[in-house]
Tab-separated table of C-alpha atoms in Angstrom:
chain	number	residue	atom	x	y	z
A	1	MET	CA	0.241	-0.135	0.308
A	2	LYS	CA	1.137	3.616	-0.993
A	3	PRO	CA	1.357	6.092	1.967
A	4	ALA	CA	-2.023	7.871	0.901
A	5	ALA	CA	-3.869	4.389	1.237
A	6	ARG	CA	-2.803	4.264	4.340
A	7	ILE	CA	-3.555	6.891	5.239
A	8	GLN	CA	-7.245	6.441	3.600
A	9	SER	CA	-7.696	3.200	5.775
A	10	SER	CA	-7.231	5.250	8.556
A	11	ILE	CA	-10.251	7.440	8.103
A	12	GLU	CA	-12.096	4.108	7.021
A	13	LEU	CA	-11.007	2.313	10.332
A	14	MET	CA	-11.720	5.792	12.562
A	15	ASP	CA	-15.240	6.075	10.819
A	16	GLU	CA	-16.440	2.780	11.933
A	17	ILE	CA	-14.910	3.182	15.329
A	18	LEU	CA	-16.770	6.481	15.782
A	19	LYS	CA	-19.935	4.141	15.983
A	20	GLY	CA	-18.845	2.559	18.740
A	21	ILE	CA	-20.337	-0.990	17.659
A	22	LYS	CA	-17.533	-2.890	17.895
A	23	PRO	CA	-14.026	-2.402	20.211
A	24	ALA	CA	-11.576	-1.044	17.957
A	25	ASP	CA	-9.436	-4.024	18.122
A	26	THR	CA	-11.746	-6.144	16.818
A	27	LEU	CA	-12.615	-3.871	13.893
A	28	ILE	CA	-8.793	-3.526	12.751
A	29	ALA	CA	-8.506	-7.295	12.442
A	30	ASP	CA	-11.766	-7.569	10.624
A	31	TYR	CA	-10.629	-4.859	8.031
A	32	PHE	CA	-7.443	-6.063	7.410
A	33	LYS	CA	-8.926	-10.249	7.317
A	34	ILE	CA	-10.555	-9.189	3.363
A	35	ARG	CA	-7.630	-6.291	2.624
A	36	ARG	CA	-4.641	-9.614	1.978
A	37	TYR	CA	-3.066	-7.266	-0.398
A	38	ALA	CA	-2.102	-5.234	2.873
A	39	GLY	CA	1.399	-6.179	4.261
A	40	SER	CA	2.385	-6.142	7.879
A	41	LYS	CA	4.193	-2.977	7.418
A	42	ASP	CA	0.827	-1.549	6.516
A	43	ARG	CA	-1.520	-3.300	9.322
A	44	ARG	CA	1.750	-1.522	11.371
A	45	ALA	CA	1.272	1.646	10.361
A	46	VAL	CA	-2.827	2.100	10.737
A	47	ASN	CA	-3.030	0.150	13.886
A	48	THR	CA	-0.592	2.861	14.942
A	49	GLN	CA	-1.920	5.504	14.079
A	50	ILE	CA	-5.329	4.389	15.321
A	51	TYR	CA	-4.210	3.939	18.441
A	52	ASN	CA	-2.569	7.328	18.467
A	53	ILE	CA	-5.844	9.193	17.827
A	54	LEU	CA	-7.581	7.113	20.019
A	55	ARG	CA	-5.207	8.136	23.316
A	56	ASN	CA	-5.501	11.632	21.509
A	57	ARG	CA	-8.601	12.131	20.934
A	58	ALA	CA	-9.520	14.903	23.466
A	59	LYS	CA	-6.810	16.473	22.005
A	60	LEU	CA	-7.846	16.132	18.454
A	61	GLY	CA	-11.209	16.872	19.714
A	62	TRP	CA	-9.926	20.176	21.227
A	63	LEU	CA	-8.142	21.180	18.075
A	64	ALA	CA	-10.997	20.711	16.146
A	65	LYS	CA	-12.916	22.864	18.030
A	66	LYS	CA	-10.007	25.641	17.785
A	67	THR	CA	-9.966	25.791	14.161
A	68	ASP	CA	-14.073	25.088	13.261
A	69	LEU	CA	-13.503	21.330	11.591
A	70	GLU	CA	-16.218	19.067	12.386
A	71	PRO	CA	-14.547	15.969	14.654
A	72	ASN	CA	-15.025	13.637	12.205
A	73	ALA	CA	-13.071	10.656	11.347
A	74	GLU	CA	-11.593	12.310	8.204
A	75	ASN	CA	-10.633	15.499	9.966
A	76	LEU	CA	-8.877	13.477	12.937
A	77	VAL	CA	-6.585	11.604	10.526
A	78	PHE	CA	-5.729	14.849	9.333
A	79	MET	CA	-4.951	16.453	12.283
A	80	ASP	CA	-2.949	13.470	13.686
A	81	CYS	CA	-0.623	13.605	9.922
A	82	VAL	CA	-0.259	17.457	10.918
A	83	LEU	CA	0.388	17.006	14.913
A	84	ASN	CA	3.515	14.328	13.193
A	85	ASP	CA	4.590	16.261	10.908
A	86	MET	CA	3.541	14.331	7.697
A	87	ASP	CA	2.748	16.182	4.547
A	88	VAL	CA	-0.864	16.291	4.559
A	89	ASN	CA	-0.916	17.776	0.762
A	90	ASP	CA	0.722	15.128	-0.764
A	91	LEU	CA	-1.491	12.618	1.061
A	92	PHE	CA	-4.467	13.983	0.648
A	93	ASN	CA	-4.328	14.177	-3.415
A	94	GLY	CA	-8.125	12.551	-4.279
A	95	GLU	CA	-5.852	10.099	-6.648
A	96	GLN	CA	-7.429	6.587	-6.506
A	97	TYR	CA	-7.253	4.589	-2.745
A	98	ALA	CA	-6.570	7.800	-1.740
A	99	PRO	CA	-7.990	10.497	0.577
A	100	ALA	CA	-9.854	13.305	-1.132
A	101	LYS	CA	-8.165	16.462	-1.741
A	102	LEU	CA	-7.880	18.907	1.017
A	103	THR	CA	-10.779	20.959	1.605
A	104	LYS	CA	-11.217	24.701	2.067
A	105	GLU	CA	-11.500	24.186	5.832
A	106	GLN	CA	-8.742	21.989	6.328
A	107	VAL	CA	-6.208	24.205	4.409
A	108	GLU	CA	-7.647	27.067	6.620
A	109	ALA	CA	-7.009	25.138	9.455
A	110	LEU	CA	-3.499	24.243	9.030
A	111	PRO	CA	-1.559	27.781	10.219
A	112	VAL	CA	-4.078	27.939	13.175
A	113	LEU	CA	-2.958	24.117	14.107
A	114	ALA	CA	0.778	25.471	13.970
A	115	GLN	CA	0.316	27.659	16.553
A	116	LEU	CA	-1.810	26.002	19.234
A	117	ASP	CA	0.203	25.028	22.608
A	118	LEU	CA	-2.115	21.568	23.601
A	119	ALA	CA	0.360	22.451	26.817
A	120	SER	CA	-1.807	24.799	27.467
A	121	ALA	CA	-5.258	22.664	26.888
A	122	PRO	CA	-7.287	22.164	30.314
A	123	ASP	CA	-6.064	19.081	32.183
A	124	PRO	CA	-9.107	16.643	30.910
A	125	ILE	CA	-7.786	17.680	27.358
A	126	ARG	CA	-3.939	17.096	28.341
A	127	LEU	CA	-4.244	13.906	30.191
A	128	GLU	CA	-7.955	12.600	28.282
A	129	TYR	CA	-10.005	11.849	30.202
A	130	PRO	CA	-14.092	12.890	30.681
A	131	ASP	CA	-14.725	16.159	31.867
A	132	TRP	CA	-17.069	14.720	34.518
A	133	MET	CA	-14.362	12.171	36.100
A	134	ASP	CA	-11.810	14.907	37.046
A	135	ASN	CA	-12.867	14.684	40.819
A	136	GLU	CA	-12.953	10.991	41.277
A	137	LEU	CA	-9.659	10.487	39.466
A	138	ARG	CA	-8.712	13.802	41.348
A	139	ILE	CA	-9.704	12.276	44.998
A	140	SER	CA	-9.085	8.614	43.596
A	141	LEU	CA	-5.489	9.052	42.326
A	142	GLY	CA	-3.803	11.712	44.611
A	143	ASP	CA	-0.576	12.865	44.286
A	144	ASP	CA	-0.050	10.382	41.696
A	145	PHE	CA	-3.176	12.135	39.797
A	146	GLU	CA	-0.540	13.503	36.682
A	147	THR	CA	1.755	10.852	36.541
A	148	CYS	CA	-0.507	7.329	36.370
A	149	LEU	CA	-3.176	9.662	33.780
A	150	GLN	CA	0.136	10.138	31.345
A	151	ALA	CA	0.939	6.035	32.109
A	152	LEU	CA	-2.463	5.408	31.291
A	153	ASN	CA	-1.993	6.984	27.884
A	154	ALA	CA	0.792	4.958	26.751
A	155	GLU	CA	1.396	2.274	25.030
A	156	ALA	CA	1.091	-1.145	26.799
A	157	PRO	CA	4.000	-3.956	26.931
A	158	LEU	CA	2.735	-7.684	25.751
A	159	ASP	CA	2.575	-9.623	29.422
A	160	LEU	CA	2.728	-13.474	28.794
A	161	ARG	CA	2.319	-15.693	31.873
A	162	ILE	CA	3.929	-18.911	31.916
A	163	ASN	CA	1.692	-21.865	32.204
A	164	SER	CA	2.854	-24.353	35.248
A	165	LEU	CA	1.961	-26.524	34.472
A	166	HIS	CA	3.498	-27.117	31.263
A	167	PRO	CA	5.967	-29.582	31.499
A	168	ASP	CA	8.429	-26.969	29.875
A	169	HIS	CA	7.421	-24.329	31.721
A	170	ASP	CA	11.000	-23.253	32.782
A	171	LYS	CA	12.306	-23.068	28.979
A	172	ALA	CA	9.426	-20.784	28.275
A	173	GLN	CA	11.819	-17.409	27.872
A	174	ASP	CA	14.352	-19.417	25.881
A	175	LEU	CA	11.628	-21.432	23.934
A	176	LEU	CA	10.165	-17.782	23.487
A	177	ASN	CA	13.861	-16.392	22.297
A	178	LYS	CA	14.080	-18.864	20.168
A	179	GLN	CA	11.658	-17.021	17.971
A	180	ASN	CA	12.733	-14.198	17.897
A	181	ILE	CA	10.687	-13.230	21.026
A	182	ASP	CA	12.984	-11.074	23.392
A	183	THR	CA	11.141	-10.928	27.092
A	184	THR	CA	12.415	-10.006	30.545
A	185	THR	CA	11.045	-11.155	33.954
A	186	THR	CA	9.044	-8.651	36.350
A	187	ASP	CA	9.524	-7.754	39.675
A	188	PHE	CA	6.808	-9.366	41.180
A	189	SER	CA	4.845	-12.423	39.702
A	190	PRO	CA	7.389	-15.401	39.058
A	191	LEU	CA	5.565	-15.953	36.847
A	192	CYS	CA	5.488	-12.990	33.961
A	193	LEU	CA	7.849	-12.707	30.936
A	194	ARG	CA	7.314	-9.422	29.256
A	195	SER	CA	7.871	-8.426	25.616
A	196	ALA	CA	8.320	-4.698	24.923
A	197	LYS	CA	6.889	-4.999	21.312
A	198	LYS	CA	3.231	-6.231	20.294
A	199	VAL	CA	3.916	-10.194	18.801
A	200	LYS	CA	1.073	-11.924	17.143
A	201	LEU	CA	0.968	-14.860	19.391
A	202	GLY	CA	-0.835	-17.251	16.790
A	203	GLY	CA	2.227	-18.278	15.037
A	204	VAL	CA	4.249	-18.543	18.093
A	205	GLN	CA	4.661	-21.974	19.013
A	206	ALA	CA	5.051	-22.055	22.836
A	207	TYR	CA	1.792	-20.762	23.661
A	208	LYS	CA	0.731	-22.555	20.789
A	209	ASP	CA	1.795	-25.797	22.846
A	210	GLY	CA	-0.035	-23.474	25.542
A	211	ILE	CA	3.239	-23.264	27.587
A	212	VAL	CA	2.815	-19.143	28.260
A	213	ASP	CA	-0.445	-17.395	28.247
A	214	ILE	CA	-1.714	-13.829	27.718
A	215	GLN	CA	-2.257	-12.024	31.106
A	216	ASP	CA	-1.183	-8.729	32.182
A	217	GLU	CA	1.056	-8.855	35.783
A	218	GLY	CA	-1.262	-7.602	38.460
A	219	SER	CA	-3.597	-9.679	37.089
A	220	GLN	CA	-1.444	-12.810	37.453
A	221	LEU	CA	-1.028	-11.758	40.963
A	222	ILE	CA	-4.647	-11.481	41.652
A	223	ALA	CA	-4.753	-15.007	41.065
A	224	LEU	CA	-1.353	-15.752	42.842
A	225	LEU	CA	-3.077	-13.794	46.107
A	226	SER	CA	-5.545	-15.751	46.321
A	227	GLY	CA	-4.562	-18.328	47.512
A	228	ALA	CA	-6.273	-20.670	45.478
A	229	LYS	CA	-2.952	-23.455	45.703
A	230	GLY	CA	-4.425	-27.150	47.874
A	231	CYS	CA	-8.021	-25.823	48.120
A	232	ASP	CA	-10.813	-27.945	47.269
A	233	LEU	CA	-13.512	-25.801	45.942
A	234	VAL	CA	-12.896	-22.534	44.852
A	235	MET	CA	-15.014	-20.558	42.477
A	236	ASP	CA	-14.376	-17.523	39.800
A	237	PHE	CA	-17.470	-15.919	40.198
A	238	CYS	CA	-17.395	-13.640	37.320
A	239	ALA	CA	-15.187	-15.794	34.887
A	240	GLY	CA	-15.432	-13.730	31.602
A	241	ALA	CA	-12.635	-14.940	28.770
A	242	GLY	CA	-10.976	-16.655	31.858
A	243	GLY	CA	-7.643	-15.728	32.185
A	244	LYS	CA	-8.124	-15.722	36.091
A	245	THR	CA	-9.428	-18.843	35.682
A	246	LEU	CA	-6.692	-20.361	34.270
A	247	ALA	CA	-4.305	-19.066	36.627
A	248	LEU	CA	-5.813	-20.647	39.071
A	249	GLY	CA	-6.393	-24.076	37.376
A	250	ALA	CA	-2.120	-24.404	37.250
A	251	ASP	CA	-1.920	-23.219	40.886
A	252	MET	CA	-4.089	-25.689	42.055
A	253	ALA	CA	-2.619	-27.973	39.452
A	254	ASN	CA	-5.608	-29.054	37.905
A	255	LYS	CA	-6.424	-31.286	41.563
A	256	GLY	CA	-10.001	-29.517	43.438
A	257	HIS	CA	-12.431	-28.601	41.881
A	258	LEU	CA	-12.681	-24.909	40.113
A	259	TYR	CA	-16.310	-23.357	39.215
A	260	ALA	CA	-16.041	-20.766	36.197
A	261	LEU	CA	-19.736	-18.626	36.152
A	262	ASP	CA	-20.459	-15.674	34.313
A	263	ILE	CA	-24.035	-14.589	33.072
A	264	SER	CA	-22.469	-14.814	29.753
A	265	SER	CA	-23.058	-18.601	28.264
A	266	LYS	CA	-21.374	-17.560	25.185
A	267	ARG	CA	-18.029	-15.804	26.612
A	268	LEU	CA	-17.716	-18.354	29.222
A	269	TYR	CA	-17.711	-21.467	26.642
A	270	LYS	CA	-15.193	-19.504	24.571
A	271	MET	CA	-12.830	-20.075	27.349
A	272	ARG	CA	-12.996	-24.116	26.283
A	273	ARG	CA	-10.209	-24.024	23.494
A	274	ARG	CA	-7.928	-21.692	26.325
A	275	LEU	CA	-8.052	-24.776	28.918
A	276	GLU	CA	-7.660	-27.571	26.447
A	277	ARG	CA	-4.499	-25.486	25.092
A	278	ALA	CA	-3.017	-25.078	28.715
A	279	GLY	CA	-3.760	-28.494	29.932
A	280	VAL	CA	-6.276	-27.251	32.878
A	281	THR	CA	-8.643	-30.075	33.453
A	282	ASN	CA	-10.202	-29.142	36.961
A	283	VAL	CA	-12.680	-26.487	35.614
A	284	ILE	CA	-16.501	-26.794	35.557
A	285	LEU	CA	-18.228	-24.192	33.331
A	286	HIS	CA	-21.628	-22.717	34.614
A	287	PRO	CA	-23.536	-19.885	32.960
A	288	ILE	CA	-25.835	-18.277	36.056
A	289	GLN	CA	-28.663	-15.926	35.558
A	290	ASN	CA	-27.045	-13.370	37.572
A	291	GLU	CA	-25.717	-12.935	41.402
A	292	THR	CA	-28.643	-14.528	43.272
A	293	ASP	CA	-29.151	-17.743	40.739
A	294	PRO	CA	-30.833	-20.702	42.318
A	295	TRP	CA	-28.125	-22.154	41.726
A	296	LEU	CA	-25.897	-21.410	43.771
A	297	LYS	CA	-27.222	-22.094	46.342
A	298	GLN	CA	-26.157	-25.828	46.442
A	299	PHE	CA	-22.305	-23.762	47.861
A	300	GLU	CA	-23.450	-21.987	50.442
A	301	ASN	CA	-20.879	-21.694	53.118
A	302	ARG	CA	-18.686	-24.668	51.118
A	303	VAL	CA	-16.094	-22.199	49.249
A	304	ASP	CA	-12.698	-21.763	50.011
A	305	ARG	CA	-11.563	-19.252	47.739
A	306	LEU	CA	-14.127	-17.020	45.686
A	307	LEU	CA	-12.679	-13.902	43.264
A	308	ILE	CA	-14.801	-11.620	42.325
A	309	ASP	CA	-13.291	-9.907	39.541
A	310	ALA	CA	-16.299	-7.661	39.432
A	311	PRO	CA	-17.757	-5.878	36.503
A	312	CYS	CA	-16.025	-1.865	36.517
A	313	SER	CA	-14.896	0.842	34.368
A	314	GLY	CA	-12.096	-0.193	33.489
A	315	VAL	CA	-10.080	3.244	34.433
A	316	GLY	CA	-6.822	0.829	34.641
A	317	ALA	CA	-7.420	-0.842	31.465
A	318	TRP	CA	-7.195	2.294	29.767
A	319	ARG	CA	-3.831	1.660	28.310
A	320	ARG	CA	-5.234	-1.526	26.496
A	321	SER	CA	-8.808	-0.225	24.961
A	322	PRO	CA	-8.057	4.033	25.272
A	323	GLU	CA	-11.910	4.353	23.402
A	324	SER	CA	-13.858	3.051	26.539
A	325	ARG	CA	-12.651	5.718	27.991
A	326	TRP	CA	-15.036	7.851	26.345
A	327	LYS	CA	-17.585	5.176	26.624
A	328	MET	CA	-18.372	5.600	30.444
A	329	THR	CA	-21.281	7.657	31.772
A	330	PRO	CA	-21.947	8.777	35.411
A	331	GLU	CA	-25.114	7.170	34.464
A	332	LEU	CA	-23.325	3.566	33.705
A	333	LEU	CA	-20.862	4.262	36.531
A	334	ALA	CA	-23.593	4.291	38.975
A	335	ASP	CA	-25.061	1.365	37.513
A	336	LEU	CA	-21.527	-0.554	37.989
A	337	GLU	CA	-21.584	0.509	41.440
A	338	GLY	CA	-25.064	-0.908	42.751
A	339	ARG	CA	-23.868	-3.893	40.707
A	340	GLN	CA	-20.492	-4.302	42.517
A	341	GLN	CA	-22.513	-4.045	46.091
A	342	ARG	CA	-25.158	-6.762	45.205
A	343	ILE	CA	-22.792	-9.358	43.607
A	344	LEU	CA	-20.458	-9.108	47.291
A	345	GLN	CA	-23.641	-9.148	49.561
A	346	ASN	CA	-24.944	-11.862	47.855
A	347	ALA	CA	-22.041	-13.934	46.857
A	348	ALA	CA	-20.428	-13.930	50.624
A	349	HIS	CA	-22.855	-16.391	52.130
A	350	LEU	CA	-21.128	-19.053	49.657
A	351	VAL	CA	-17.595	-18.690	51.528
A	352	LYS	CA	-17.053	-21.265	54.260
A	353	ILE	CA	-15.922	-20.538	57.733
A	354	GLY	CA	-12.456	-19.245	57.659
A	355	GLY	CA	-12.900	-19.145	53.577
A	356	ARG	CA	-11.325	-16.032	51.798
A	357	MET	CA	-13.225	-13.521	49.296
A	358	ILE	CA	-11.193	-11.765	47.098
A	359	TYR	CA	-12.516	-8.729	45.551
A	360	ALA	CA	-10.714	-7.215	42.287
A	361	THR	CA	-10.963	-4.725	39.705
A	362	CYS	CA	-9.350	-3.262	36.493
A	363	SER	CA	-10.347	-0.148	38.354
A	364	LEU	CA	-8.154	2.866	39.379
A	365	LEU	CA	-11.282	4.597	41.435
A	366	LYS	CA	-12.015	4.566	44.690
A	367	ARG	CA	-15.720	4.376	45.109
A	368	GLU	CA	-15.248	0.990	43.296
A	369	ASN	CA	-12.612	-0.106	45.356
A	370	GLU	CA	-11.562	0.720	49.106
A	371	ASP	CA	-15.078	2.208	49.054
A	372	GLN	CA	-17.038	-0.763	47.822
A	373	ILE	CA	-14.763	-2.886	50.335
A	374	GLU	CA	-15.510	-0.475	53.506
A	375	ARG	CA	-19.077	-0.290	52.862
A	376	PHE	CA	-19.260	-4.069	52.816
A	377	LEU	CA	-16.781	-4.657	55.971
A	378	ASN	CA	-19.706	-2.320	57.764
A	379	GLU	CA	-22.520	-4.415	56.582
A	380	ASN	CA	-20.985	-7.753	57.292
A	381	LYS	CA	-19.470	-8.339	60.526
A	382	ASN	CA	-18.737	-11.631	59.860
A	383	PHE	CA	-15.843	-11.048	57.588
A	384	LYS	CA	-12.551	-9.136	58.083
A	385	LEU	CA	-9.838	-7.762	55.482
A	386	LEU	CA	-6.655	-9.405	55.455
A	387	PRO	CA	-3.750	-7.156	54.770
A	388	ILE	CA	-1.942	-7.260	51.670
A	389	SER	CA	1.725	-7.788	52.975
A	390	GLN	CA	0.325	-10.827	54.993
A	391	VAL	CA	-1.283	-12.700	52.518
A	392	TRP	CA	1.466	-11.565	49.688
A	393	ALA	CA	3.887	-13.292	52.107
A	394	GLU	CA	1.754	-16.319	52.404
A	395	THR	CA	1.729	-16.591	48.628
A	396	LEU	CA	4.648	-15.349	47.223
A	397	THR	CA	8.093	-15.298	47.312
A	398	THR	CA	8.759	-11.346	45.640
A	399	PRO	CA	9.118	-7.951	48.183
A	400	CYS	CA	5.506	-7.010	48.311
A	401	PRO	CA	5.294	-3.071	47.117
A	402	PHE	CA	2.287	-2.435	48.704
A	403	GLU	CA	1.789	-0.899	52.353
A	404	GLY	CA	-1.486	-1.022	53.866
A	405	ASP	CA	-4.819	-3.338	53.245
A	406	PHE	CA	-5.004	-3.594	49.500
A	407	MET	CA	-3.121	-4.373	46.779
A	408	SER	CA	-3.581	-1.302	44.313
A	409	MET	CA	-1.733	-1.982	41.250
A	410	HIS	CA	-0.656	1.626	38.626
A	411	PRO	CA	0.910	1.703	35.936
A	412	ASP	CA	3.489	4.477	36.325
A	413	GLN	CA	4.684	3.169	39.756
A	414	HIS	CA	4.639	-1.187	38.963
A	415	GLN	CA	4.263	-1.043	35.043
A	416	SER	CA	0.937	-2.952	34.697
A	417	ASP	CA	-2.374	-1.943	34.297
A	418	GLY	CA	-4.447	-0.632	36.523
A	419	PHE	CA	-5.772	-3.257	38.934
A	420	PHE	CA	-7.451	-3.509	42.486
A	421	CYS	CA	-7.944	-7.006	45.108
A	422	ALA	CA	-8.214	-6.970	48.605
A	423	VAL	CA	-8.984	-9.925	50.695
A	424	LEU	CA	-11.704	-10.962	53.457
A	425	GLU	CA	-11.790	-13.898	55.263
A	426	ARG	CA	-15.071	-15.468	56.566
A	427	LEU	CA	-15.214	-15.209	60.687
């Protein structure tokens, strides 16, 4: 593809992404699936530009307002080209497979764009977050506010979890290296390998053989801190795509019973291929209607470890899904907060005396994390909060980087996505 054709592809993709029907990564994959003529460099260039636009959506919208441009797909791509010193007159040339020639409004915007200083933009523009979340983020992040938001807008590395069930798990890094995938170990999870560059794992033998799987280090730690090893009955209450389920199964060494539950049977049963590839055999998949499903009554006071990876705002995952920050609304956040409370209250009775309930989110907002735990403990005196350093010492050999009661991972401090974890024990 010629450079101008790549720009036209970015415009077409942005047009679909702005509709908000499907995630950006799905749309990009589908787009190139039917355009086999596009080479790896073409796909990489378009992918890079799309995510650059998504990470700078607020800034580009601010620039559009300053220049009287409509913030549509074509203008967003046009402004991104200008900010990255591309020759827009050459790229927007109206030729076959290229964008249309610059409009009068775009030409008039060029000198204005050259003079505007993005550093002078308001914080929600400069740091890329919705205006209505300003107070929530400042309260939740404190002194870490600016550095954390900057890190949340950077590109995330690729984190892999070594599958301890595989007989060649100790050779994982060497096997990846033989396929020209350089990885480093990380500071906290003993199972984590990190690659600075993105890799398509479909053709990687270590992945196909189930020696490694994709999982952010913070997510790995939540599974490890659950302390499932040696337990007879473990439940992953909101299993989703199964990343933590696989990690729990490996930690249990395929012993005992691990129930993976979710309200989406489609999402839950997609896990089967991952379980098979990883050699995890102790998982029982079971869709539930909601947190009060009558089927759950049989497990009252029986569960050793109950992991609640609660539905949340996903603020901590903005690095990997930059467009999601613009889909969240105050009403949706309030609804999620209510769901979190209901799940905690209704699932707690499943935990046996001496058992543990692990509450986790990929959010950094206090109202979804610390505030939820405080509210739950005030209403449930038969649970106590365990200091995270105590749980860490029981389950991990690496130094615990957290003080106080909770695991709260920030991308600027810990180089992972943003994760929260609290461990409660039933009395």
